[in-house]
Coordinates of C-alpha atoms and ligand atoms in Angstrom, one line a residue:
M659 CA 0.0 0.0 0.0
T660 CA 2.8 2.4 0.9
E661 CA 4.3 2.0 -2.6
E662 CA 0.9 2.9 -4.2
I663 CA 0.6 6.0 -2.0
L664 CA 4.2 7.2 -2.6
K665 CA 3.7 7.1 -6.4
R666 CA 0.7 9.5 -6.3
R667 CA 1.3 13.1 -7.5
T668 CA -1.8 15.2 -6.9
F669 CA -1.7 18.7 -8.2
A670 CA -3.6 21.5 -9.9
I671 CA -2.7 24.0 -12.6
V672 CA -3.3 27.6 -11.7
S673 CA -3.3 30.4 -14.3
H674 CA -5.0 33.5 -15.5
P675 CA -7.5 32.7 -18.3
D676 CA -5.8 32.3 -21.7
A677 CA -2.3 31.6 -20.3
G678 CA -2.5 28.1 -21.8
K679 CA -3.8 25.9 -19.1
T680 CA -6.1 23.9 -21.4
T681 CA -3.3 23.5 -23.9
I682 CA -0.7 22.2 -21.5
T683 CA -3.3 19.9 -19.9
E684 CA -3.9 18.4 -23.3
K685 CA -0.2 17.9 -23.8
F686 CA 0.1 16.2 -20.4
L687 CA -2.8 13.9 -21.2
W688 CA -1.1 13.1 -24.5
Y689 CA 2.2 12.3 -22.7
G690 CA 0.1 10.2 -20.3
K691 CA -1.2 8.4 -23.4
V692 CA -4.8 9.3 -22.4
I693 CA -5.6 11.1 -25.6
R694 CA -4.2 10.1 -28.9
E695 CA -3.9 13.6 -30.4
A696 CA -2.8 16.6 -28.5
G697 CA -5.4 18.6 -30.4
H698 CA -8.2 20.8 -29.0
V699 CA -10.8 19.2 -26.8
R700 CA -11.8 22.6 -25.4
A701 CA -15.1 24.2 -25.4
K702 CA -15.6 26.9 -28.1
S703 CA -19.1 28.1 -28.8
N704 CA -19.5 26.1 -32.0
K705 CA -16.9 23.4 -31.5
K706 CA -17.1 20.1 -29.6
F707 CA -17.5 20.7 -25.9
T708 CA -14.9 19.9 -23.4
T709 CA -15.5 16.6 -21.7
S710 CA -16.3 18.2 -18.4
D711 CA -18.8 20.7 -19.7
W712 CA -21.9 18.8 -18.9
M713 CA -24.0 21.4 -17.1
K714 CA -26.6 23.0 -19.3
I715 CA -25.4 26.5 -18.3
E716 CA -21.9 25.6 -19.2
Q717 CA -23.0 24.5 -22.6
Q718 CA -25.0 27.7 -23.1
R719 CA -22.1 29.8 -22.3
G720 CA -19.4 27.6 -23.7
I721 CA -17.3 27.8 -20.6
S722 CA -16.2 25.3 -18.0
V723 CA -17.9 25.8 -14.6
S724 CA -16.9 22.7 -12.7
S725 CA -13.7 21.2 -11.7
S726 CA -13.0 17.7 -12.7
V727 CA -10.1 15.3 -12.0
L728 CA -7.9 13.7 -14.5
S729 CA -5.9 10.7 -13.6
F730 CA -3.2 9.0 -15.6
P731 CA -0.1 7.0 -15.1
Y732 CA 3.2 8.5 -16.1
Q733 CA 6.7 7.2 -15.6
G734 CA 5.8 4.9 -12.7
C735 CA 3.8 7.6 -11.0
Q736 CA 0.0 8.1 -10.8
I737 CA -0.8 11.6 -11.7
N738 CA -4.0 13.1 -10.3
L739 CA -4.5 16.5 -12.1
V740 CA -7.3 18.4 -10.4
D741 CA -8.6 20.6 -13.2
T742 CA -9.9 24.0 -12.2
P743 CA -12.5 26.1 -14.0
G744 CA -11.0 28.3 -16.7
H745 CA -13.4 31.2 -16.1
Q746 CA -12.3 33.5 -13.3
D747 CA -15.9 33.9 -12.1
F748 CA -15.7 30.4 -10.8
S749 CA -12.4 30.8 -9.0
E750 CA -14.1 29.9 -5.7
D751 CA -14.1 26.3 -7.0
T752 CA -10.4 26.7 -7.7
Y753 CA -9.7 27.9 -4.2
R754 CA -11.3 24.7 -2.8
A755 CA -9.5 22.5 -5.4
L756 CA -6.2 23.9 -4.2
T757 CA -6.9 22.6 -0.7
A758 CA -7.2 19.1 -2.1
V759 CA -3.8 19.0 -3.9
D760 CA -0.2 18.5 -2.7
S761 CA 1.4 20.9 -5.2
A762 CA 0.5 23.4 -7.9
L763 CA 1.8 24.3 -11.3
I764 CA 1.5 28.0 -12.1
L765 CA 1.3 28.9 -15.7
I766 CA 2.3 32.4 -16.8
D767 CA 1.9 34.0 -20.2
A768 CA 5.5 35.2 -20.7
A769 CA 4.2 38.2 -22.8
K770 CA 2.0 39.4 -20.1
G771 CA 3.7 38.5 -16.8
V772 CA 1.8 38.0 -13.6
E773 CA -1.9 38.6 -14.0
P774 CA -4.6 39.4 -11.4
Q775 CA -6.3 36.0 -11.3
T776 CA -3.0 34.3 -10.5
I777 CA -2.3 36.7 -7.6
K778 CA -5.6 35.7 -6.0
L779 CA -5.1 32.0 -6.5
M780 CA -1.6 32.1 -5.3
A781 CA -2.8 33.6 -2.0
V782 CA -4.5 30.2 -1.4
C783 CA -1.3 28.3 -2.1
A784 CA 0.6 30.7 0.2
L785 CA -1.9 30.0 3.0
R786 CA -1.2 26.3 2.8
K787 CA 2.5 26.6 1.9
T788 CA 1.9 24.5 -1.2
P789 CA 5.0 23.7 -3.2
V790 CA 4.7 25.6 -6.5
T791 CA 6.3 25.0 -9.9
V792 CA 6.2 27.9 -12.5
F793 CA 6.0 27.4 -16.2
M794 CA 6.5 30.6 -18.4
N795 CA 4.5 29.9 -21.5
K796 CA 4.2 31.3 -25.0
L797 CA 7.9 32.0 -25.6
D798 CA 7.2 31.6 -29.3
R799 CA 5.7 35.1 -28.9
D800 CA 7.6 38.2 -28.0
A801 CA 8.1 37.7 -24.3
L802 CA 9.1 40.0 -21.4
D803 CA 12.7 39.7 -20.3
P804 CA 13.0 36.3 -18.4
V805 CA 14.8 37.9 -15.4
A806 CA 12.1 40.6 -15.2
L807 CA 9.4 37.9 -15.3
M808 CA 11.0 36.0 -12.5
D809 CA 11.4 39.2 -10.6
E810 CA 7.6 39.8 -11.0
V811 CA 6.9 36.4 -9.7
E812 CA 9.1 37.0 -6.6
R813 CA 7.7 40.5 -5.9
I814 CA 4.0 40.0 -6.7
L815 CA 3.4 36.4 -5.9
G816 CA 6.0 36.2 -3.2
L817 CA 7.6 33.1 -4.6
K818 CA 11.3 32.7 -4.6
C819 CA 12.4 31.6 -8.0
S820 CA 15.0 29.1 -9.0
P821 CA 15.3 28.9 -12.8
M822 CA 15.7 25.3 -14.1
T823 CA 15.8 26.5 -17.7
L824 CA 16.4 29.9 -19.4
P825 CA 15.3 30.9 -22.9
I826 CA 17.5 32.0 -25.7
G827 CA 15.5 34.7 -27.5
S828 CA 11.7 34.9 -27.8
G829 CA 9.0 35.4 -30.4
K830 CA 10.3 35.0 -33.9
M831 CA 13.8 34.7 -32.5
F832 CA 13.0 32.0 -29.9
Q833 CA 15.8 29.6 -30.4
G834 CA 15.5 27.3 -27.5
V835 CA 16.2 26.9 -23.8
Y836 CA 19.3 26.2 -21.7
S837 CA 18.7 23.6 -19.0
F838 CA 20.6 24.1 -15.8
I839 CA 19.5 20.7 -14.7
D840 CA 22.0 18.8 -16.9
D841 CA 23.7 21.6 -18.8
S842 CA 22.0 21.0 -22.1
V843 CA 20.4 23.1 -24.8
H844 CA 17.0 22.3 -26.3
F845 CA 16.5 23.6 -29.8
F846 CA 13.2 25.2 -30.6
N847 CA 11.9 24.0 -33.9
P848 CA 8.1 24.2 -34.3
E849 CA 8.3 22.0 -37.4
A850 CA 10.1 19.1 -35.8
D851 CA 8.3 16.3 -34.1
E852 CA 10.9 15.9 -31.4
T853 CA 13.0 18.5 -29.6
E854 CA 16.7 18.2 -30.4
I855 CA 18.8 18.2 -27.2
R856 CA 22.6 18.6 -27.0
K857 CA 24.8 18.4 -23.9
V858 CA 27.2 21.3 -23.4
D859 CA 30.0 22.3 -21.1
G860 CA 28.3 25.1 -19.3
I861 CA 26.8 28.4 -20.6
D862 CA 30.1 29.5 -22.2
D863 CA 30.6 26.4 -24.3
P864 CA 31.9 27.9 -27.6
R865 CA 29.8 25.5 -29.7
M866 CA 26.8 27.5 -28.7
D867 CA 28.2 30.5 -30.6
E868 CA 27.9 28.4 -33.8
W869 CA 24.4 27.3 -33.0
F870 CA 22.7 30.5 -31.8
D871 CA 22.3 34.1 -33.0
A872 CA 25.0 36.2 -31.3
K873 CA 22.8 38.9 -30.0
Y874 CA 20.3 36.6 -28.3
L875 CA 23.1 34.3 -27.0
K876 CA 24.8 37.2 -25.4
E877 CA 21.6 38.3 -23.8
F878 CA 21.0 34.8 -22.5
R879 CA 24.6 34.6 -21.1
D880 CA 24.2 37.9 -19.3
Q881 CA 20.9 36.8 -17.9
A882 CA 22.3 33.5 -16.8
E883 CA 25.1 35.2 -15.0
L884 CA 22.7 37.5 -13.3
V885 CA 20.4 34.8 -12.1
R886 CA 23.3 32.7 -11.0
G887 CA 24.4 35.6 -8.8
A888 CA 21.0 36.7 -7.6
M889 CA 18.8 33.5 -7.4
E890 CA 19.1 30.4 -5.4
P891 CA 20.0 27.0 -7.0
F892 CA 17.2 24.5 -6.7
D893 CA 16.9 23.0 -3.3
H894 CA 14.3 20.1 -3.0
A895 CA 13.7 20.6 0.7
K896 CA 13.0 24.3 0.3
Y897 CA 10.6 23.5 -2.6
L898 CA 8.7 21.0 -0.5
K899 CA 8.2 23.6 2.2
G900 CA 6.8 26.0 -0.4
D901 CA 9.9 28.3 0.0
L902 CA 11.5 27.9 -3.4
S903 CA 9.8 27.5 -6.9
P904 CA 11.5 25.9 -9.9
V905 CA 10.9 27.9 -13.0
Y906 CA 10.7 26.5 -16.6
F907 CA 10.3 28.3 -19.9
G908 CA 8.6 26.9 -23.0
S909 CA 5.7 27.0 -25.4
A910 CA 2.8 24.7 -24.6
I911 CA 1.2 24.9 -28.0
N912 CA 4.4 23.8 -29.7
N913 CA 4.9 21.1 -27.1
F914 CA 8.2 22.7 -26.3
G915 CA 9.5 22.3 -22.7
V916 CA 6.4 20.4 -21.7
S917 CA 7.9 16.9 -21.4
Q918 CA 10.9 18.4 -19.6
L919 CA 8.5 20.1 -17.2
L920 CA 6.4 16.9 -16.6
D921 CA 9.5 14.8 -16.1
S922 CA 11.0 17.0 -13.5
F923 CA 7.7 17.6 -12.0
V924 CA 7.2 13.9 -11.4
A925 CA 10.7 13.7 -10.0
I926 CA 10.3 16.5 -7.5
A927 CA 6.6 17.0 -6.7
P928 CA 5.6 15.6 -3.3
S929 CA 3.7 12.4 -2.8
P930 CA 0.6 12.8 -0.7
M931 CA 1.5 15.1 2.2
P932 CA 0.2 14.7 5.8
R933 CA -3.0 16.6 6.8
E934 CA -3.8 18.4 9.9
A935 CA -6.9 17.3 11.8
E936 CA -8.3 18.8 15.0
Q937 CA -7.2 15.7 16.9
R938 CA -3.8 15.1 15.3
R939 CA -1.7 15.1 12.2
V940 CA -2.7 12.3 9.8
E941 CA 0.1 10.7 7.7
A942 CA -0.8 9.6 4.2
T943 CA 0.8 6.2 4.7
E944 CA -1.3 5.3 7.7
P945 CA -3.2 2.1 6.9
S946 CA -6.6 3.4 8.0
F947 CA -8.7 5.3 5.4
T948 CA -9.5 9.0 5.9
G949 CA -10.6 11.7 3.5
F950 CA -12.5 15.0 3.3
V951 CA -15.0 16.5 0.9
F952 CA -13.7 19.5 -1.0
K953 CA -16.3 19.9 -3.7
I954 CA -19.9 19.0 -4.2
Q955 CA -21.2 18.9 -7.8
A956 CA -24.9 18.8 -8.3
N957 CA -27.3 18.3 -11.1
T958 CA -25.7 15.4 -13.0
D959 CA -29.3 14.5 -13.5
P960 CA -31.7 17.3 -12.9
K961 CA -34.6 14.9 -12.4
H962 CA -33.1 13.3 -9.4
R963 CA -31.3 16.3 -7.9
D964 CA -28.4 13.9 -7.1
R965 CA -25.0 15.2 -6.2
I966 CA -21.5 14.0 -6.3
A967 CA -19.2 14.7 -3.4
F968 CA -15.5 14.8 -4.4
V969 CA -13.4 13.3 -1.7
R970 CA -9.6 13.7 -1.3
V971 CA -8.3 10.5 0.2
C972 CA -5.9 11.7 2.9
S973 CA -4.6 8.4 4.3
G974 CA -4.7 4.7 3.7
K975 CA -6.6 2.7 1.2
F976 CA -10.2 3.0 0.4
V977 CA -12.1 -0.1 -0.7
R978 CA -15.4 -0.1 -2.6
G979 CA -18.4 -0.8 -0.5
A980 CA -16.5 -0.2 2.7
K981 CA -18.4 1.3 5.6
V982 CA -16.9 4.6 6.9
I983 CA -17.8 7.1 9.6
H984 CA -19.2 10.4 8.4
C985 CA -17.6 12.3 11.3
R986 CA -19.8 15.4 11.4
T987 CA -22.9 13.3 12.1
G988 CA -21.3 10.2 13.5
R989 CA -23.3 8.1 11.0
Q990 CA -21.9 5.0 9.3
V991 CA -22.1 5.3 5.6
R992 CA -21.4 2.7 2.9
L993 CA -19.5 4.1 -0.1
A994 CA -21.2 1.9 -2.6
A995 CA -20.1 3.1 -6.0
P996 CA -17.1 5.4 -5.8
S997 CA -15.9 6.7 -9.1
T998 CA -12.9 8.3 -10.6
F999 CA -12.8 10.5 -13.6
M1000 CA -10.9 10.2 -16.8
A1001 CA -12.0 13.0 -19.1
Q1002 CA -15.6 12.1 -20.0
D1003 CA -15.5 8.7 -18.6
K1004 CA -16.7 8.1 -15.1
T1005 CA -15.4 4.8 -14.0
V1006 CA -16.4 2.9 -10.9
I1007 CA -13.4 2.0 -8.9
D1008 CA -12.7 -0.8 -6.5
E1009 CA -10.0 0.9 -4.5
A1010 CA -8.3 4.2 -4.1
Y1011 CA -5.2 5.4 -2.1
A1012 CA -4.1 8.5 -0.3
G1013 CA -3.7 11.2 -2.8
D1014 CA -6.5 10.0 -5.0
I1015 CA -9.7 11.9 -5.6
I1016 CA -12.9 9.9 -5.7
G1017 CA -16.5 10.9 -6.4
I1018 CA -19.1 9.5 -4.2
H1019 CA -22.9 9.6 -4.6
D1020 CA -24.3 12.2 -2.2
P1021 CA -27.9 11.7 -1.1
G1022 CA -27.7 15.2 0.4
L1023 CA -25.6 14.2 3.4
Y1024 CA -22.3 15.9 2.7
N1025 CA -21.1 19.4 3.2
I1026 CA -17.9 20.8 2.0
S1027 CA -15.1 20.1 4.5
D1028 CA -16.8 17.0 5.9
T1029 CA -14.4 14.3 7.1
L1030 CA -14.8 10.6 6.4
S1031 CA -12.9 8.1 8.4
E1032 CA -12.7 4.3 8.6
S1033 CA -12.2 3.9 12.3
E1034 CA -11.6 7.1 14.2
N1035 CA -13.5 10.3 14.8
L1036 CA -11.5 12.9 13.1
K1037 CA -12.1 16.4 11.8
F1038 CA -9.7 17.7 9.1
V1039 CA -9.0 21.4 9.5
G1040 CA -11.6 23.0 7.3
I1041 CA -11.5 24.6 3.9
P1042 CA -11.7 28.3 4.2
D1043 CA -14.5 30.5 3.0
F1044 CA -13.1 33.4 1.1
A1045 CA -14.6 36.9 1.3
P1046 CA -17.0 37.2 -1.7
E1047 CA -16.6 40.1 -4.0
H1048 CA -20.2 40.5 -5.3
F1049 CA -23.4 40.5 -3.4
S1050 CA -27.0 40.2 -4.2
R1051 CA -30.3 40.1 -2.3
V1052 CA -32.7 37.3 -3.2
Y1053 CA -36.4 38.2 -3.7
L1054 CA -38.8 35.4 -4.3
E1055 CA -41.2 36.0 -7.2
D1056 CA -43.8 33.5 -6.0
P1057 CA -44.5 33.7 -2.2
L1058 CA -45.8 30.2 -2.1
R1059 CA -42.4 28.8 -2.9
S1060 CA -40.6 30.2 0.0
K1061 CA -39.8 26.7 1.5
Q1062 CA -38.3 25.6 -1.8
L1063 CA -36.2 28.8 -2.0
S1064 CA -34.8 28.3 1.5
Q1065 CA -34.0 24.7 0.7
G1066 CA -32.4 25.6 -2.6
L1067 CA -30.3 28.3 -1.0
K1068 CA -29.3 26.1 1.9
Q1069 CA -28.2 23.3 -0.5
L1070 CA -26.4 25.6 -2.9
S1071 CA -24.5 27.1 -0.1
E1072 CA -23.6 23.7 1.3
E1073 CA -22.3 22.8 -2.1
G1074 CA -20.2 25.9 -2.2
A1075 CA -22.0 27.4 -5.2
T1076 CA -22.6 30.6 -3.2
Q1077 CA -22.1 31.9 0.3
L1078 CA -25.3 32.6 2.1
F1079 CA -25.7 35.4 4.6
A1080 CA -28.6 36.1 6.8
P1081 CA -28.8 39.8 7.8
I1082 CA -29.6 40.1 11.5
N1083 CA -32.1 43.0 10.7
S1084 CA -33.8 41.7 7.6
P1085 CA -35.5 38.5 6.4
I1086 CA -34.1 39.0 2.8
P1087 CA -31.0 36.7 2.4
V1088 CA -27.8 38.1 0.8
L1089 CA -25.7 35.9 -1.5
G1090 CA -22.0 36.5 -1.8
V1091 CA -19.9 35.2 -4.7
V1092 CA -16.4 35.6 -6.1
G1093 CA -17.5 36.0 -9.7
V1094 CA -20.7 37.6 -11.0
L1095 CA -21.4 34.7 -13.3
Q1096 CA -22.0 32.5 -10.3
F1097 CA -25.3 34.5 -9.8
D1098 CA -26.5 33.4 -13.2
V1099 CA -25.8 29.8 -12.2
I1100 CA -27.6 30.1 -8.9
K1101 CA -30.7 31.8 -10.3
F1102 CA -30.9 29.2 -13.1
R1103 CA -30.5 26.4 -10.6
L1104 CA -33.0 27.8 -8.1
E1105 CA -35.6 27.9 -10.9
E1106 CA -34.7 24.6 -12.7
E1107 CA -34.0 22.4 -9.7
Y1108 CA -36.1 23.9 -7.0
N1109 CA -38.9 25.6 -9.0
A1110 CA -38.3 28.8 -7.0
R1111 CA -38.5 31.7 -9.4
C1112 CA -36.6 34.6 -7.9
R1113 CA -35.0 38.0 -8.6
L1114 CA -31.5 38.8 -7.6
E1115 CA -30.7 42.5 -7.0
S1116 CA -27.3 43.8 -6.4
A1117 CA -26.8 44.5 -2.6
P1118 CA -24.9 47.6 -1.5
V1119 CA -22.1 45.6 0.0
H1120 CA -18.4 46.2 -0.8
T1121 CA -16.9 43.3 1.1
A1122 CA -17.6 40.7 3.7
R1123 CA -15.4 40.3 6.8
W1124 CA -15.5 37.7 9.5
L1125 CA -15.2 39.3 12.9
Q1126 CA -12.8 37.9 15.4
G1127 CA -11.2 39.1 18.6
D1128 CA -12.2 40.9 21.8
T1129 CA -15.8 39.8 22.7
L1130 CA -16.8 43.2 24.1
A1131 CA -15.4 45.1 21.1
V1132 CA -17.3 42.7 18.8
A1133 CA -20.5 43.2 20.7
E1134 CA -20.2 46.9 20.6
F1135 CA -19.4 46.8 16.9
K1136 CA -22.4 44.6 16.3
T1137 CA -24.7 47.1 18.1
Q1138 CA -23.3 50.1 16.2
N1139 CA -23.5 48.4 12.8
S1140 CA -26.5 46.2 13.2
H1141 CA -27.9 47.2 9.8
D1142 CA -24.7 45.8 8.1
M1143 CA -24.4 42.6 10.2
A1144 CA -25.2 39.1 9.1
T1145 CA -24.5 35.5 10.0
D1146 CA -23.0 33.0 7.6
K1147 CA -24.1 29.3 7.2
G1148 CA -22.2 28.3 10.3
G1149 CA -23.8 31.1 12.4
N1150 CA -20.6 33.2 12.4
L1151 CA -20.8 36.9 12.6
V1152 CA -20.0 38.7 9.4
Y1153 CA -19.7 42.4 8.7
L1154 CA -21.2 43.2 5.2
C1155 CA -19.3 46.4 4.8
P1156 CA -20.9 49.0 2.4
N1157 CA -17.8 50.7 1.1
E1158 CA -14.0 50.8 1.2
Y1159 CA -13.9 54.1 3.2
R1160 CA -16.0 52.6 6.0
M1161 CA -13.9 49.5 6.1
G1162 CA -10.8 51.6 6.7
L1163 CA -12.6 53.6 9.3
M1164 CA -13.8 50.5 11.2
E1165 CA -10.4 48.9 11.2
K1166 CA -9.1 52.2 12.7
N1167 CA -11.9 52.5 15.3
F1168 CA -11.9 48.9 16.4
P1169 CA -8.3 47.9 16.7
K1170 CA -9.2 45.0 19.0
I1171 CA -11.2 43.3 16.2
T1172 CA -9.7 41.3 13.3
F1173 CA -11.7 41.7 10.1
A1174 CA -10.8 38.4 8.5
K1175 CA -10.8 38.1 4.7
F1176 CA -11.3 34.3 4.9
H1177 CA -12.9 32.1 7.5
T1178 CA -12.1 28.5 8.4
E1179 CA -14.8 26.7 10.4
S1180 CA -13.0 26.1 13.7
P1181 CA -12.2 22.5 13.9
Ligands
LIG1418 P1 -6.5 28.7 -20.8 O1 -7.0 27.3 -20.7 O2 -5.5 29.0 -19.8 O3 -7.6 29.7 -20.9 O4 -5.7 28.8 -22.1 P2 -5.8 28.0 -23.5 O5 -5.0 26.8 -23.4 O6 -7.1 27.9 -23.9 O7 -4.9 29.0 -24.4 C1 -5.3 30.3 -24.7 C2 -4.8 30.7 -26.1 O8 -3.4 30.7 -26.1 C3 -5.2 29.7 -27.2 O9 -5.4 30.4 -28.4 C4 -4.0 28.8 -27.3 O10 -3.9 28.2 -28.6 C5 -2.9 29.8 -27.1 N1 -1.7 29.2 -26.6 C6 -1.4 28.3 -25.6 N2 -0.1 28.0 -25.5 C7 0.5 28.8 -26.4 C8 1.9 28.9 -26.8 O11 2.8 28.3 -26.3 N3 2.1 29.8 -27.8 C9 1.2 30.6 -28.4 N4 1.6 31.4 -29.3 N5 -0.1 30.4 -28.1 C10 -0.5 29.6 -27.1 P3 -6.8 30.9 -28.9 O12 -6.5 31.7 -30.2 O13 -7.6 31.6 -27.8 O14 -7.6 29.6 -29.2 P4 -7.4 28.6 -30.4 O15 -8.1 29.3 -31.5 O16 -6.0 28.3 -30.6 O17 -8.2 27.4 -30.0

């Protein structure tokens, strides 16, 4: 069993839309021999839909709303790639997916540098000290200076960079990369099927003067000198602690630098890491099965309102049909038909190991963050709720359907499709989301699945903050701001702040209160 666990590599790709995540995922799947052609499987309005785009709303909009998991063997390892929605409005799903992985790959468009979406998502990785690998993509286009790019990653994302490769030229003059891993040069030739690789004697090897354009070679050598002086060489222990990130350069669409990335990723990425539970730290290689729910996906069949709960296996081995404890309720549940996902195929599996992600049928029992355990009552430290950025009040159009609306809102919030706030002074619920498109999904689903026609109206809320700290100060704050106070699904007190100015003022006036931007259900 230990051998099975140690060969798992569970990771997610994080990027700003359009940086090339879909393209590189396809190449990975191609290397994993999962798809025969590294062509386009992606959704485009009038092309074939991506395998994971099964929700009606996704099809209407031609975007991918839900995360799915892609598993494939590669070089003796079992890769579990937790896919994340491409559209930034569904980044809340990505936040949660990042809590289920052991490492992350950040993709950056080398012509654009670090973009806003990546900054947000990186904050989640930083929170958990997730080891991060960086791939600078699209070198076949005119790119920013590689040292400036890494400098941006260090400054803006707070990741210390260790270049594993460095490009020679970019755009029309992209000639290849130099690999510091084994002192070799990889020639960029978009026409060739395979990348030509030649070993060299360091960056000053005179043969390189014959192979490369003098101007770009000089630039490369200067940059190589610079990074050698200013940046740390790769250190595996530091990487595993999230303190140092290896950086690669390439072009996903040309399949250049991708196999190199995948090979070294498999070599350095962590096998399933231990997880903190309230009671104790749980090691992946412990024999007893444990796991937690990080995502709930509804509506695979709208007629049955069934849901799939995605479980990250944290330790041991899971066997089909086994009885486990649902720790929040103390109930014994039988996991009858767990499935794994390979592109469009959902396969029922007989066993799964720590690091794997399984989908289990959810009769409405599971909440995000729930712990499952074979033998012991455990509670894994929860998945944080992140402060939403858009807020709406929900008005029911047909007063006779109020029960359905409450039930729908409750279930959609349990599933993580929205955050639900109950204002303490008003019966009208407030929904909070990270991306506005989530509102469309919620309205659509309330109507389709719960038959509760409703109207969403933008609420005058700038941000939501969870209040922590001195009890008396919190009580005073609550009295003074009762019209802006609400409780979340767990009954925690939340300040729905109307504007930025007021936020600053409150932080100044109530120094004993922490206005938290994310909230983890206390274990
Ligand atoms: P995403 O999932 O991160 O949103 O990015 P995606 O892979 O869809 O890539 C976004 C666009 O960037 C696509 O072009 C894709 O072909 C292109 N791209 C990806 N990698 C590279 C690369 O290494 N070099 C260059 N030059 N382009 C790259 P598109 O025009 O939006 O789509 P399509 O018409 O190619 O399908």
